[in-house]
Amino acid sequence: MSRAIHAPRKRKSPRGTAMVILKDVPPTYDWGWFSREDPRVHLQAVDKDHYDLGYKVWLERDGRRVIEPEPGIPAKVWKALHAQILKRRGMIEAYWISHMMRKGWLELQVVQPIVVLIAYPRFAHRFVRTLDLREDFGDPETLAKITPSDVVFNKEYAVLEIFPKREIAGRTHIRLESILWT
């Protein structure tokens, strides 16, 4: 009885395209997320050799920072990944915020002087954070000039941008990582 030998088929991820955030951690493992993905900060193996193993680490629960690996990640892999998460958490969260903005998973409302941020607005695990603009603009004159249209998300930098119509030097950028996750 002969057995047919087939060339390996190219596999396309059922989750869409992958965004690689941590490359070669450890060597041959790439970590990130897919375009059609769970709306909660995480990293998972996205390289072609490992993505179907289900290696995933949750970095958020109920609006709080966590590091919760799914069972099954080998110790050697986990040690390298955990070290990089601790070292590069701010960068990971900034990329996730940009992803949230593109997916519509982050909304804002301005009720002067308060900015209301709504994370995952159409999901049961949504959460709300507020930002008081008086903390960044103590000058009442400048604060009075800020209208709701002057407060926007900047997807390129994953920040809250104040005065987006001004020249770049006249804009204020507020990082969102420490506001969103406690």
Tab-separated table of N, CA, C and O in Angstrom, residues 89-182:
chain	number	residue	atom	x	y	z
A	89	ARG	N	5.947	46.923	28.533
A	89	ARG	CA	4.498	46.994	28.721
A	89	ARG	C	3.892	48.278	28.159
A	89	ARG	O	2.851	48.257	27.524
A	90	GLY	N	4.518	49.420	28.401
A	90	GLY	CA	4.001	50.688	27.882
A	90	GLY	C	3.875	50.684	26.379
A	90	GLY	O	2.879	51.152	25.821
A	91	MET	N	4.868	50.147	25.688
A	91	MET	CA	4.833	50.070	24.240
A	91	MET	C	3.717	49.126	23.772
A	91	MET	O	2.981	49.435	22.851
A	92	ILE	N	3.563	47.992	24.442
A	92	ILE	CA	2.498	47.043	24.093
A	92	ILE	C	1.140	47.718	24.239
A	92	ILE	O	0.283	47.629	23.355
A	93	GLU	N	0.940	48.403	25.357
A	93	GLU	CA	-0.343	49.074	25.587
A	93	GLU	C	-0.585	50.192	24.584
A	93	GLU	O	-1.721	50.393	24.136
A	94	ALA	N	0.448	50.916	24.192
A	94	ALA	CA	0.280	51.977	23.191
A	94	ALA	C	-0.188	51.387	21.861
A	94	ALA	O	-1.092	51.934	21.212
A	95	TYR	N	0.414	50.271	21.453
A	95	TYR	CA	-0.038	49.614	20.227
A	95	TYR	C	-1.476	49.129	20.369
A	95	TYR	O	-2.274	49.211	19.440
A	96	TRP	N	-1.825	48.622	21.545
A	96	TRP	CA	-3.198	48.153	21.760
A	96	TRP	C	-4.180	49.327	21.702
A	96	TRP	O	-5.256	49.209	21.131
A	97	ILE	N	-3.812	50.458	22.272
A	97	ILE	CA	-4.684	51.635	22.231
A	97	ILE	C	-4.924	52.061	20.790
A	97	ILE	O	-6.056	52.370	20.395
A	98	SER	N	-3.882	52.061	19.984
A	98	SER	CA	-4.049	52.385	18.565
A	98	SER	C	-5.000	51.385	17.900
A	98	SER	O	-5.871	51.760	17.109
A	99	HIS	N	-4.867	50.117	18.239
A	99	HIS	CA	-5.754	49.068	17.728
A	99	HIS	C	-7.196	49.342	18.181
A	99	HIS	O	-8.136	49.231	17.384
A	100	MET	N	-7.360	49.693	19.458
A	100	MET	CA	-8.696	50.012	19.978
A	100	MET	C	-9.321	51.164	19.202
A	100	MET	O	-10.514	51.133	18.875
A	101	MET	N	-8.536	52.192	18.919
A	101	MET	CA	-9.044	53.354	18.188
A	101	MET	C	-9.507	52.946	16.792
A	101	MET	O	-10.577	53.362	16.337
A	102	ARG	N	-8.705	52.132	16.106
A	102	ARG	CA	-9.070	51.693	14.752
A	102	ARG	C	-10.328	50.829	14.755
A	102	ARG	O	-11.115	50.869	13.822
A	103	LYS	N	-10.496	50.014	15.797
A	103	LYS	CA	-11.631	49.096	15.870
A	103	LYS	C	-12.898	49.750	16.437
A	103	LYS	O	-13.945	49.123	16.459
A	104	GLY	N	-12.793	50.999	16.915
A	104	GLY	CA	-13.949	51.636	17.540
A	104	GLY	C	-14.189	51.139	18.954
A	104	GLY	O	-15.295	51.250	19.481
A	105	TRP	N	-13.159	50.599	19.578
A	105	TRP	CA	-13.273	50.071	20.935
A	105	TRP	C	-12.927	51.111	21.988
A	105	TRP	O	-12.850	50.799	23.175
A	106	LEU	N	-12.692	52.344	21.557
A	106	LEU	CA	-12.397	53.423	22.489
A	106	LEU	C	-13.130	54.663	21.999
A	106	LEU	O	-12.957	55.084	20.861
A	107	GLU	N	-13.959	55.195	22.851
A	107	GLU	CA	-14.728	56.395	22.512
A	107	GLU	C	-14.447	57.468	23.544
A	107	GLU	O	-14.015	57.175	24.654
A	108	LEU	N	-14.709	58.710	23.136
A	108	LEU	CA	-14.544	59.797	24.095
A	108	LEU	C	-15.712	60.756	24.016
A	108	LEU	O	-16.371	60.892	22.985
A	109	GLN	N	-15.987	61.357	25.144
A	109	GLN	CA	-16.983	62.410	25.265
A	109	GLN	C	-16.334	63.522	26.067
A	109	GLN	O	-15.572	63.258	26.993
A	110	VAL	N	-16.636	64.754	25.699
A	110	VAL	CA	-16.071	65.899	26.414
A	110	VAL	C	-17.210	66.659	27.059
A	110	VAL	O	-18.141	67.108	26.396
A	111	VAL	N	-17.141	66.752	28.375
A	111	VAL	CA	-18.057	67.558	29.167
A	111	VAL	C	-17.138	68.469	29.966
A	111	VAL	O	-16.699	68.125	31.051
A	112	GLN	N	-16.779	69.597	29.362
A	112	GLN	CA	-15.760	70.508	29.872
A	112	GLN	C	-15.840	70.678	31.380
A	112	GLN	O	-16.927	70.915	31.881
A	113	PRO	N	-14.804	70.508	32.113
A	113	PRO	CA	-13.417	70.240	31.761
A	113	PRO	C	-13.063	68.749	31.803
A	113	PRO	O	-11.903	68.384	31.855
A	114	ILE	N	-14.079	67.877	31.778
A	114	ILE	CA	-13.854	66.444	31.932
A	114	ILE	C	-13.917	65.746	30.568
A	114	ILE	O	-14.817	65.996	29.769
A	115	VAL	N	-12.947	64.863	30.331
A	115	VAL	CA	-12.968	63.981	29.169
A	115	VAL	C	-13.338	62.599	29.694
A	115	VAL	O	-12.726	62.100	30.640
A	116	VAL	N	-14.356	62.003	29.092
A	116	VAL	CA	-14.802	60.668	29.472
A	116	VAL	C	-14.322	59.694	28.401
A	116	VAL	O	-14.624	59.875	27.218
A	117	LEU	N	-13.556	58.686	28.815
A	117	LEU	CA	-13.075	57.646	27.910
A	117	LEU	C	-13.871	56.376	28.178
A	117	LEU	O	-13.973	55.941	29.335
A	118	ILE	N	-14.429	55.792	27.124
A	118	ILE	CA	-15.215	54.576	27.250
A	118	ILE	C	-14.481	53.476	26.490
A	118	ILE	O	-14.361	53.541	25.265
A	119	ALA	N	-13.976	52.509	27.220
A	119	ALA	CA	-13.260	51.389	26.614
A	119	ALA	C	-14.232	50.252	26.341
A	119	ALA	O	-15.035	49.906	27.200
A	120	TYR	N	-14.172	49.700	25.145
A	120	TYR	CA	-15.024	48.591	24.705
A	120	TYR	C	-16.508	48.938	24.877
A	120	TYR	O	-17.249	48.224	25.544
A	121	PRO	N	-16.963	50.033	24.281
A	121	PRO	CA	-18.305	50.546	24.559
A	121	PRO	C	-19.463	49.607	24.238
A	121	PRO	O	-20.513	49.711	24.857
A	122	ARG	N	-19.307	48.690	23.325
A	122	ARG	CA	-20.414	47.808	22.961
A	122	ARG	C	-20.259	46.385	23.508
A	122	ARG	O	-20.857	45.448	23.005
A	123	PHE	N	-19.455	46.260	24.547
A	123	PHE	CA	-19.217	44.950	25.137
A	123	PHE	C	-19.600	44.968	26.615
A	123	PHE	O	-19.570	46.017	27.255
A	124	ALA	N	-19.912	43.802	27.135
A	124	ALA	CA	-20.317	43.699	28.541
A	124	ALA	C	-19.202	44.111	29.493
A	124	ALA	O	-19.469	44.585	30.593
A	125	HIS	N	-17.966	43.955	29.088
A	125	HIS	CA	-16.838	44.285	29.968
A	125	HIS	C	-16.342	45.724	29.775
A	125	HIS	O	-15.228	46.047	30.159
A	126	ARG	N	-17.191	46.594	29.255
A	126	ARG	CA	-16.812	47.996	29.065
A	126	ARG	C	-16.425	48.626	30.389
A	126	ARG	O	-16.863	48.181	31.450
A	127	PHE	N	-15.580	49.629	30.310
A	127	PHE	CA	-15.267	50.397	31.510
A	127	PHE	C	-15.040	51.847	31.108
A	127	PHE	O	-14.803	52.159	29.949
A	128	VAL	N	-15.156	52.728	32.087
A	128	VAL	CA	-15.109	54.166	31.851
A	128	VAL	C	-14.009	54.777	32.708
A	128	VAL	O	-13.833	54.411	33.875
A	129	ARG	N	-13.277	55.697	32.107
A	129	ARG	CA	-12.264	56.473	32.827
A	129	ARG	C	-12.505	57.946	32.536
A	129	ARG	O	-12.987	58.309	31.457
A	130	THR	N	-12.151	58.785	33.478
A	130	THR	CA	-12.288	60.223	33.271
A	130	THR	C	-10.940	60.906	33.416
A	130	THR	O	-10.062	60.430	34.137
A	131	LEU	N	-10.814	61.995	32.718
A	131	LEU	CA	-9.605	62.804	32.738
A	131	LEU	C	-10.045	64.246	32.935
A	131	LEU	O	-10.882	64.755	32.180
A	132	ASP	N	-9.516	64.887	33.941
A	132	ASP	CA	-9.836	66.284	34.215
A	132	ASP	C	-8.800	67.160	33.520
A	132	ASP	O	-7.615	67.130	33.861
A	133	LEU	N	-9.237	67.928	32.520
A	133	LEU	CA	-8.324	68.765	31.749
A	133	LEU	C	-7.679	69.863	32.595
A	133	LEU	O	-6.651	70.413	32.214
A	134	ARG	N	-8.242	70.177	33.755
A	134	ARG	CA	-7.632	71.186	34.629
A	134	ARG	C	-6.258	70.741	35.111
A	134	ARG	O	-5.419	71.578	35.434
A	135	GLU	N	-6.020	69.414	35.129
A	135	GLU	CA	-4.712	68.919	35.562
A	135	GLU	C	-3.626	69.249	34.546
A	135	GLU	O	-2.473	69.432	34.912
A	136	ASP	N	-3.988	69.305	33.264
A	136	ASP	CA	-3.011	69.616	32.214
A	136	ASP	C	-3.074	71.072	31.764
A	136	ASP	O	-2.107	71.582	31.208
A	137	PHE	N	-4.208	71.701	31.964
A	137	PHE	CA	-4.398	73.095	31.555
A	137	PHE	C	-4.918	73.883	32.749
A	137	PHE	O	-6.096	74.198	32.840
A	138	GLY	N	-4.030	74.204	33.678
A	138	GLY	CA	-4.420	74.925	34.882
A	138	GLY	C	-4.834	76.360	34.607
A	138	GLY	O	-5.588	76.961	35.367
A	139	ASP	N	-4.354	76.892	33.487
A	139	ASP	CA	-4.671	78.265	33.107
A	139	ASP	C	-6.136	78.334	32.649
A	139	ASP	O	-6.497	77.754	31.628
A	140	PRO	N	-6.998	79.052	33.381
A	140	PRO	CA	-8.422	79.129	33.029
A	140	PRO	C	-8.672	79.676	31.616
A	140	PRO	O	-9.627	79.268	30.956
A	141	GLU	N	-7.801	80.569	31.145
A	141	GLU	CA	-7.973	81.123	29.806
A	141	GLU	C	-7.811	80.058	28.730
A	141	GLU	O	-8.624	79.959	27.801
A	142	THR	N	-6.765	79.260	28.837
A	142	THR	CA	-6.530	78.184	27.873
A	142	THR	C	-7.617	77.131	27.984
A	142	THR	O	-8.150	76.664	26.977
A	143	LEU	N	-7.971	76.780	29.193
A	143	LEU	CA	-9.018	75.790	29.427
A	143	LEU	C	-10.334	76.221	28.790
A	143	LEU	O	-11.034	75.416	28.179
A	144	ALA	N	-10.658	77.493	28.890
A	144	ALA	CA	-11.907	78.016	28.328
A	144	ALA	C	-11.931	77.930	26.804
A	144	ALA	O	-12.998	77.879	26.206
A	145	LYS	N	-10.761	77.903	26.166
A	145	LYS	CA	-10.691	77.831	24.704
A	145	LYS	C	-10.888	76.424	24.158
A	145	LYS	O	-11.086	76.240	22.969
A	146	ILE	N	-10.818	75.417	25.016
A	146	ILE	CA	-10.943	74.029	24.554
A	146	ILE	C	-12.413	73.691	24.336
A	146	ILE	O	-13.223	73.756	25.254
A	147	THR	N	-12.739	73.352	23.100
A	147	THR	CA	-14.090	72.911	22.753
A	147	THR	C	-14.066	71.394	22.542
A	147	THR	O	-12.991	70.813	22.369
A	148	PRO	N	-15.210	70.730	22.521
A	148	PRO	CA	-15.216	69.279	22.274
A	148	PRO	C	-14.494	68.873	20.981
A	148	PRO	O	-13.842	67.826	20.946
A	149	SER	N	-14.550	69.710	19.949
A	149	SER	CA	-13.864	69.350	18.695
A	149	SER	C	-12.348	69.508	18.800
A	149	SER	O	-11.614	69.069	17.917
A	150	ASP	N	-11.875	70.129	19.884
A	150	ASP	CA	-10.439	70.274	20.115
A	150	ASP	C	-9.836	69.083	20.848
A	150	ASP	O	-8.644	69.070	21.138
A	151	VAL	N	-10.647	68.085	21.172
A	151	VAL	CA	-10.186	66.906	21.905
A	151	VAL	C	-10.473	65.687	21.034
A	151	VAL	O	-11.629	65.328	20.823
A	152	VAL	N	-9.407	65.079	20.512
A	152	VAL	CA	-9.566	63.965	19.575
A	152	VAL	C	-8.544	62.867	19.883
A	152	VAL	O	-7.573	63.095	20.602
A	153	PHE	N	-8.772	61.709	19.305
A	153	PHE	CA	-7.768	60.646	19.357
A	153	PHE	C	-6.808	60.828	18.197
A	153	PHE	O	-7.212	61.122	17.078
A	154	ASN	N	-5.542	60.650	18.462
A	154	ASN	CA	-4.530	60.606	17.416
A	154	ASN	C	-4.107	59.143	17.307
A	154	ASN	O	-3.410	58.621	18.173
A	155	LYS	N	-4.573	58.477	16.238
A	155	LYS	CA	-4.317	57.041	16.063
A	155	LYS	C	-2.845	56.748	15.788
A	155	LYS	O	-2.339	55.695	16.163
A	156	GLU	N	-2.170	57.672	15.135
A	156	GLU	CA	-0.757	57.441	14.810
A	156	GLU	C	0.086	57.332	16.069
A	156	GLU	O	0.967	56.486	16.180
A	157	TYR	N	-0.177	58.190	17.043
A	157	TYR	CA	0.607	58.204	18.276
A	157	TYR	C	-0.102	57.524	19.446
A	157	TYR	O	0.471	57.433	20.533
A	158	ALA	N	-1.351	57.085	19.241
A	158	ALA	CA	-2.142	56.429	20.285
A	158	ALA	C	-2.269	57.311	21.521
A	158	ALA	O	-2.044	56.871	22.648
A	159	VAL	N	-2.612	58.572	21.298
A	159	VAL	CA	-2.735	59.544	22.386
A	159	VAL	C	-4.029	60.327	22.238
A	159	VAL	O	-4.670	60.323	21.186
A	160	LEU	N	-4.381	61.005	23.299
A	160	LEU	CA	-5.438	62.001	23.246
A	160	LEU	C	-4.770	63.295	22.823
A	160	LEU	O	-3.758	63.696	23.404
A	161	GLU	N	-5.294	63.923	21.804
A	161	GLU	CA	-4.667	65.136	21.264
A	161	GLU	C	-5.587	66.327	21.511
A	161	GLU	O	-6.778	66.264	21.207
A	162	ILE	N	-5.006	67.387	22.044
A	162	ILE	CA	-5.745	68.623	22.286
A	162	ILE	C	-5.265	69.645	21.259
A	162	ILE	O	-4.071	69.802	21.046
A	163	PHE	N	-6.194	70.346	20.641
A	163	PHE	CA	-5.943	71.344	19.596
A	163	PHE	C	-5.325	70.711	18.333
A	163	PHE	O	-4.257	71.115	17.875
A	164	PRO	N	-6.006	69.739	17.711
A	164	PRO	CA	-5.442	69.035	16.546
A	164	PRO	C	-5.255	69.914	15.315
A	164	PRO	O	-4.490	69.540	14.424
A	165	LYS	N	-5.903	71.069	15.249
A	165	LYS	CA	-5.779	71.933	14.062
A	165	LYS	C	-4.557	72.847	14.130
A	165	LYS	O	-4.205	73.478	13.149
A	166	ARG	N	-3.928	72.895	15.280
A	166	ARG	CA	-2.740	73.737	15.427
A	166	ARG	C	-1.527	73.057	14.799
A	166	ARG	O	-1.531	71.855	14.552
A	167	GLU	N	-0.479	73.833	14.609
A	167	GLU	CA	0.803	73.256	14.212
A	167	GLU	C	1.205	72.241	15.282
A	167	GLU	O	0.814	72.366	16.445
A	168	ILE	N	1.998	71.288	14.921
A	168	ILE	CA	2.335	70.196	15.832
A	168	ILE	C	2.898	70.688	17.171
A	168	ILE	O	2.575	70.156	18.227
A	169	ALA	N	3.687	71.740	17.154
A	169	ALA	CA	4.277	72.260	18.397
A	169	ALA	C	3.226	72.879	19.312
A	169	ALA	O	3.444	72.992	20.518
A	170	GLY	N	2.075	73.251	18.778
A	170	GLY	CA	1.018	73.866	19.573
A	170	GLY	C	-0.013	72.881	20.093
A	170	GLY	O	-0.969	73.271	20.762
A	171	ARG	N	0.170	71.611	19.783
A	171	ARG	CA	-0.757	70.577	20.237
A	171	ARG	C	-0.279	69.987	21.558
A	171	ARG	O	0.902	70.003	21.858
A	172	THR	N	-1.222	69.473	22.319
A	172	THR	CA	-0.884	68.750	23.544
A	172	THR	C	-1.262	67.296	23.342
A	172	THR	O	-2.361	67.001	22.866
A	173	HIS	N	-0.350	66.401	23.686
A	173	HIS	CA	-0.604	64.969	23.588
A	173	HIS	C	-0.616	64.367	24.981
A	173	HIS	O	0.320	64.575	25.754
A	174	ILE	N	-1.670	63.634	25.266
A	174	ILE	CA	-1.812	62.991	26.570
A	174	ILE	C	-1.798	61.483	26.359
A	174	ILE	O	-2.676	60.939	25.663
A	175	ARG	N	-0.814	60.826	26.951
A	175	ARG	CA	-0.717	59.361	26.826
A	175	ARG	C	-1.868	58.721	27.604
A	175	ARG	O	-2.238	59.186	28.680
A	176	LEU	N	-2.386	57.630	27.071
A	176	LEU	CA	-3.588	57.019	27.649
A	176	LEU	C	-3.340	55.732	28.451
A	176	LEU	O	-4.231	55.283	29.152
A	177	GLU	N	-2.131	55.168	28.362
A	177	GLU	CA	-1.892	53.881	29.023
A	177	GLU	C	-2.195	53.918	30.518
A	177	GLU	O	-2.901	53.065	31.028
A	178	SER	N	-1.666	54.904	31.203
A	178	SER	CA	-1.859	54.945	32.656
A	178	SER	C	-3.241	55.455	33.046
A	178	SER	O	-3.662	55.290	34.189
A	179	ILE	N	-3.952	56.047	32.104
A	179	ILE	CA	-5.315	56.485	32.381
A	179	ILE	C	-6.279	55.301	32.230
A	179	ILE	O	-7.157	55.087	33.056
A	180	LEU	N	-6.088	54.525	31.180
A	180	LEU	CA	-7.006	53.419	30.909
A	180	LEU	C	-6.845	52.261	31.893
A	180	LEU	O	-7.818	51.708	32.383
A	181	TRP	N	-5.580	51.848	32.136
A	181	TRP	CA	-5.352	50.664	32.972
A	181	TRP	C	-4.694	51.060	34.277
A	181	TRP	O	-3.688	51.730	34.293
A	182	THR	N	-5.290	50.609	35.350
A	182	THR	CA	-4.787	50.949	36.679
A	182	THR	C	-4.014	49.797	37.261
A	182	THR	O	-4.136	48.665	36.809
